[in-house]
Coordinates of C-alpha atoms in Angstrom, one line a residue:
K17 CA 20.6 -98.3 57.0
S18 CA 17.2 -97.0 57.9
I19 CA 18.7 -93.6 58.7
E20 CA 20.5 -93.5 55.3
E21 CA 17.3 -94.5 53.5
S22 CA 15.3 -91.8 55.3
K23 CA 18.0 -89.3 54.4
K24 CA 17.9 -90.3 50.8
I25 CA 14.1 -90.2 50.7
K26 CA 14.2 -86.7 52.2
E27 CA 16.7 -85.5 49.7
E28 CA 14.6 -86.9 46.8
E29 CA 11.5 -85.2 48.3
E30 CA 13.4 -81.9 48.5
S31 CA 14.6 -82.3 45.0
I32 CA 11.0 -83.0 43.7
A33 CA 9.7 -80.0 45.7
T34 CA 12.4 -77.8 44.2
I35 CA 11.6 -78.9 40.6
A36 CA 7.9 -78.5 41.3
A37 CA 8.5 -75.0 42.6
A38 CA 10.6 -74.1 39.6
A39 CA 7.9 -75.5 37.3
A40 CA 5.2 -73.5 39.1
A41 CA 7.3 -70.3 38.9
E42 CA 7.8 -70.9 35.1
E43 CA 4.1 -71.5 34.6
A44 CA 3.2 -68.4 36.5
K45 CA 5.7 -66.4 34.4
I46 CA 4.2 -67.8 31.2
E47 CA 0.7 -67.0 32.4
K48 CA 1.7 -63.5 33.4
A49 CA 3.3 -62.9 29.9
K50 CA 0.1 -64.3 28.3
K51 CA -2.1 -61.9 30.3
K52 CA 0.2 -59.0 29.3
R53 CA -0.1 -59.9 25.6
L54 CA -3.9 -60.1 25.9
K55 CA -4.1 -56.8 27.7
K56 CA -1.9 -55.2 25.1
A57 CA -4.0 -56.7 22.2
A58 CA -7.2 -55.5 23.9
K59 CA -5.7 -52.0 24.2
L60 CA -4.7 -52.0 20.5
D61 CA -8.2 -53.2 19.6
E62 CA -9.7 -50.4 21.7
I63 CA -7.4 -47.8 19.9
E64 CA -8.4 -49.1 16.5
A65 CA -12.1 -49.0 17.5
I66 CA -11.7 -45.4 18.6
K67 CA -9.9 -44.5 15.3
A68 CA -12.7 -46.2 13.3
E69 CA -15.3 -44.3 15.3
I70 CA -13.6 -41.0 14.7
A71 CA -13.1 -41.8 11.0
A72 CA -16.8 -42.8 10.6
G73 CA -18.0 -39.5 12.1
A74 CA -15.3 -37.2 10.7
G75 CA -17.0 -36.7 7.3
P76 CA -15.0 -35.2 4.3
N77 CA -11.5 -34.1 5.0
L78 CA -10.5 -30.4 5.1
R79 CA -8.9 -30.6 1.7
Q80 CA -12.1 -31.8 0.0
L81 CA -14.3 -29.4 1.9
E82 CA -12.1 -26.5 0.7
I83 CA -12.2 -27.7 -2.9
D84 CA -15.9 -28.1 -2.8
S85 CA -16.4 -24.6 -1.4
I86 CA -14.2 -23.1 -4.2
L87 CA -15.9 -25.1 -6.9
L88 CA -19.3 -23.8 -5.7
Q89 CA -18.0 -20.3 -6.1
L90 CA -16.7 -21.1 -9.6
K91 CA -20.1 -22.6 -10.5
K92 CA -21.9 -19.4 -9.6
V93 CA -19.3 -17.3 -11.6
S94 CA -19.7 -19.7 -14.6
S95 CA -23.4 -19.0 -14.8
N96 CA -23.0 -15.2 -14.7
D97 CA -19.6 -14.5 -16.3
V98 CA -19.6 -12.3 -19.4
D99 CA -16.5 -14.2 -20.5
T100 CA -18.2 -17.5 -20.6
P101 CA -17.7 -19.4 -23.9
S102 CA -21.5 -19.9 -24.1
A103 CA -22.1 -16.8 -26.2
S104 CA -24.4 -16.7 -29.2
T105 CA -21.8 -18.3 -31.4
A106 CA -20.9 -21.0 -28.9
T107 CA -21.5 -24.7 -29.7
D108 CA -23.6 -27.1 -27.6
T109 CA -20.3 -28.3 -26.0
D110 CA -19.4 -24.7 -25.1
H111 CA -22.7 -24.3 -23.3
K112 CA -21.7 -27.1 -20.9
K113 CA -18.4 -25.6 -19.9
Q114 CA -17.7 -24.6 -16.3
L115 CA -14.8 -22.9 -14.5
Q116 CA -12.7 -25.7 -13.0
L117 CA -9.5 -26.0 -11.0
Y118 CA -6.3 -26.8 -12.9
E119 CA -3.7 -28.4 -10.6
I120 CA -0.4 -26.6 -10.5
E121 CA 2.9 -28.2 -9.3
S122 CA 3.7 -27.6 -5.6
D123 CA 7.4 -26.6 -5.5
G124 CA 7.3 -23.1 -3.9
N125 CA 6.6 -21.5 -7.3
C126 CA 2.9 -22.3 -7.4
L127 CA 1.6 -18.7 -7.4
Y128 CA 3.9 -17.7 -10.3
R129 CA 3.2 -21.0 -12.1
A130 CA -0.5 -20.4 -11.8
L131 CA -0.4 -16.9 -13.2
A132 CA 2.0 -17.9 -16.0
H133 CA -0.4 -20.7 -16.9
Q134 CA -3.2 -18.1 -17.0
L135 CA -1.2 -15.8 -19.2
N136 CA -0.4 -18.6 -21.6
L137 CA -4.1 -19.4 -22.0
F138 CA -4.4 -16.0 -23.7
H139 CA -1.6 -16.8 -26.1
K140 CA -4.0 -19.4 -27.5
R141 CA -1.3 -22.1 -27.4
D142 CA -2.2 -25.7 -28.1
T143 CA -1.0 -26.9 -24.7
Y144 CA -1.1 -25.3 -21.3
T145 CA 2.2 -24.4 -19.8
D146 CA 3.5 -22.7 -16.7
Q147 CA 7.1 -22.5 -17.5
N148 CA 7.2 -18.7 -17.7
F149 CA 7.0 -18.4 -13.9
V150 CA 10.7 -17.4 -13.7
G151 CA 9.9 -14.3 -15.7
L152 CA 7.0 -13.5 -13.4
R153 CA 9.3 -13.7 -10.4
L154 CA 11.7 -11.3 -12.0
L155 CA 8.8 -8.9 -12.9
A156 CA 7.4 -9.0 -9.4
A157 CA 10.8 -8.2 -7.9
Q158 CA 11.4 -5.4 -10.3
F159 CA 8.0 -3.8 -9.6
L160 CA 8.6 -4.2 -5.8
R161 CA 11.9 -2.4 -6.1
S162 CA 10.5 0.5 -8.1
H163 CA 7.5 0.9 -5.7
K164 CA 9.1 0.4 -2.3
D165 CA 7.0 3.0 -0.5
D166 CA 3.8 1.2 -1.6
F167 CA 4.7 -2.3 -0.5
E168 CA 7.3 -2.1 2.3
V169 CA 4.7 -1.4 5.0
F170 CA 2.9 -4.7 4.2
L171 CA 6.1 -6.8 4.7
D172 CA 7.4 -8.1 8.0
L173 CA 11.1 -7.5 7.5
D174 CA 12.1 -7.5 11.1
V175 CA 14.0 -4.3 10.7
D176 CA 16.4 -3.3 13.5
I177 CA 15.6 0.0 15.2
D178 CA 18.4 2.1 16.8
N179 CA 18.1 4.2 19.9
S180 CA 17.1 7.3 17.9
G181 CA 14.1 5.5 16.4
N182 CA 15.6 5.1 12.9
S183 CA 15.6 1.9 11.0
G184 CA 19.2 1.1 10.4
N185 CA 19.0 -1.5 7.6
S186 CA 15.5 -1.3 6.0
V187 CA 16.9 -0.8 2.5
D188 CA 19.1 -3.9 2.8
K189 CA 16.3 -6.0 4.2
Y190 CA 13.8 -4.9 1.6
E191 CA 16.3 -5.5 -1.2
S192 CA 17.1 -8.9 0.3
Y193 CA 13.3 -9.7 0.2
C194 CA 13.2 -8.7 -3.5
I195 CA 16.2 -10.9 -4.2
D196 CA 14.4 -13.8 -2.6
V197 CA 11.3 -13.1 -4.7
E198 CA 13.6 -13.4 -7.8
R199 CA 15.1 -16.7 -6.8
T200 CA 13.6 -20.0 -8.0
N201 CA 15.7 -21.9 -5.5
G202 CA 17.9 -21.3 -2.5
P203 CA 19.1 -22.7 0.8
K204 CA 15.5 -23.2 2.0
G205 CA 14.0 -23.4 -1.5
P206 CA 12.0 -20.7 -3.3
I207 CA 10.0 -18.4 -1.1
W208 CA 6.2 -18.6 -1.6
G209 CA 4.4 -15.8 -3.2
G210 CA 1.4 -14.2 -1.5
Q211 CA -0.9 -11.2 -1.7
V212 CA 1.9 -8.6 -1.9
E213 CA 3.3 -10.4 -5.0
L214 CA -0.2 -10.8 -6.5
Q215 CA -0.8 -7.0 -6.1
A216 CA 2.6 -6.2 -7.6
L217 CA 2.0 -8.4 -10.6
S218 CA -1.6 -7.2 -11.2
Q219 CA -0.2 -3.7 -11.5
A220 CA 3.0 -4.7 -13.4
L221 CA 0.9 -6.7 -15.9
N222 CA -1.9 -4.2 -15.8
R223 CA -4.3 -7.1 -15.4
T224 CA -7.2 -7.8 -13.1
I225 CA -6.5 -10.9 -10.9
E226 CA -9.2 -12.8 -9.2
V227 CA -8.4 -15.1 -6.3
Y228 CA -10.9 -17.7 -5.2
A229 CA -10.7 -19.1 -1.7
S230 CA -12.9 -21.2 0.6
D231 CA -15.7 -19.4 2.4
T232 CA -14.4 -15.9 1.5
P233 CA -15.5 -13.4 -1.1
V234 CA -13.6 -13.4 -4.3
L235 CA -10.5 -11.2 -3.9
V236 CA -10.3 -8.9 -7.0
L237 CA -6.9 -7.1 -7.5
N238 CA -6.6 -4.1 -9.8
P239 CA -10.2 -4.2 -11.0
E240 CA -9.6 -1.0 -13.0
A241 CA -6.9 -2.5 -15.1
A242 CA -6.6 -0.9 -18.5
M243 CA -8.4 -2.6 -21.4
E244 CA -5.6 -2.2 -23.9
T245 CA -2.9 -4.9 -24.4
A246 CA 0.3 -4.2 -22.5
S247 CA 3.7 -5.4 -23.6
V248 CA 5.6 -7.2 -20.8
N249 CA 9.0 -8.9 -20.7
L250 CA 8.3 -12.4 -19.6
T251 CA 10.9 -14.3 -21.7
G252 CA 13.5 -11.7 -22.4
D253 CA 12.3 -10.8 -25.8
N254 CA 9.7 -8.1 -24.9
S255 CA 7.0 -10.2 -26.5
D256 CA 3.4 -9.1 -26.2
I257 CA 1.2 -11.0 -23.7
G258 CA -1.4 -11.7 -26.4
D259 CA -5.2 -11.5 -26.7
G260 CA -7.6 -11.3 -23.9
Q261 CA -6.0 -8.4 -22.0
E262 CA -9.3 -7.3 -20.7
K263 CA -10.1 -10.7 -19.1
P264 CA -9.1 -11.4 -15.5
L265 CA -6.5 -13.9 -14.5
R266 CA -8.1 -16.4 -12.2
V267 CA -6.3 -18.4 -9.5
S268 CA -7.5 -20.4 -6.5
Y269 CA -6.0 -20.2 -3.0
H270 CA -5.9 -23.3 -0.8
Q271 CA -4.8 -23.8 2.8
H272 CA -5.4 -27.5 2.9
Y273 CA -4.5 -28.7 -0.6
Y274 CA -1.1 -30.0 0.5
A275 CA 0.2 -30.8 4.0
L276 CA 3.1 -28.3 3.5
G277 CA 0.8 -25.3 3.6
A278 CA -0.7 -22.7 1.3
H279 CA -1.0 -23.5 -2.4
Y280 CA -2.3 -21.8 -5.6
N281 CA -4.0 -23.5 -8.6
S282 CA -5.1 -22.1 -11.9
V283 CA -8.8 -21.7 -12.9
I284 CA -9.8 -22.7 -16.4
W285 CA -12.9 -23.2 -18.5
K286 CA -13.5 -26.9 -19.0

């Protein structure tokens, strides 16, 4: 009997030891998980602290810095411009006017929309509009086609060169580029306009175009534009552009206005 009791006691002790070991293992597991969570939380707190430190010392973002730089240029122009509304006949309100940015939709047509908006200002319409951008795309493409020798050299058309050194398909690729200029949409959306299209339109419209950009001198295209009013087909009816032919068309160029890339806005008196 004593042997059986001893055996039973031993089994109970072994069972208790097993349970205690399991409990200790579970407690250790819980403690390890707790330490892991605390370590992760501490790491996240450290990351957030670093972000806050960077943000605190970062100052204004690139978009705002660029806008401020352009507005400073426009302020200087406003005080010296012969076209300012603050002439001898101007009202007190006119004397307070400054050149300001007018935001243009960002859809791949911003350059053409900005210029169309500028042209419509000289129509003396009640409301500003940029809906004639389609006509400006057509006009730019037409001018590029008729002045291929003047513009092709400035375009990266990736022309194939054969063994004799001749370009085998430059005409096709240049025409393809002109077709893309005309399009307001496509597989990859409308292609953006740039300095080539600005130069083409300044000549086609016979207008001086001023481009304001951050920390660079004002780019003046076709400064010798004729003073007389030119008739340009923007809407299909050969309508005249309107008054103010001698005044420059003003746009601003931004590299940080939107995350997608380059953007053009219109510049107005306000």
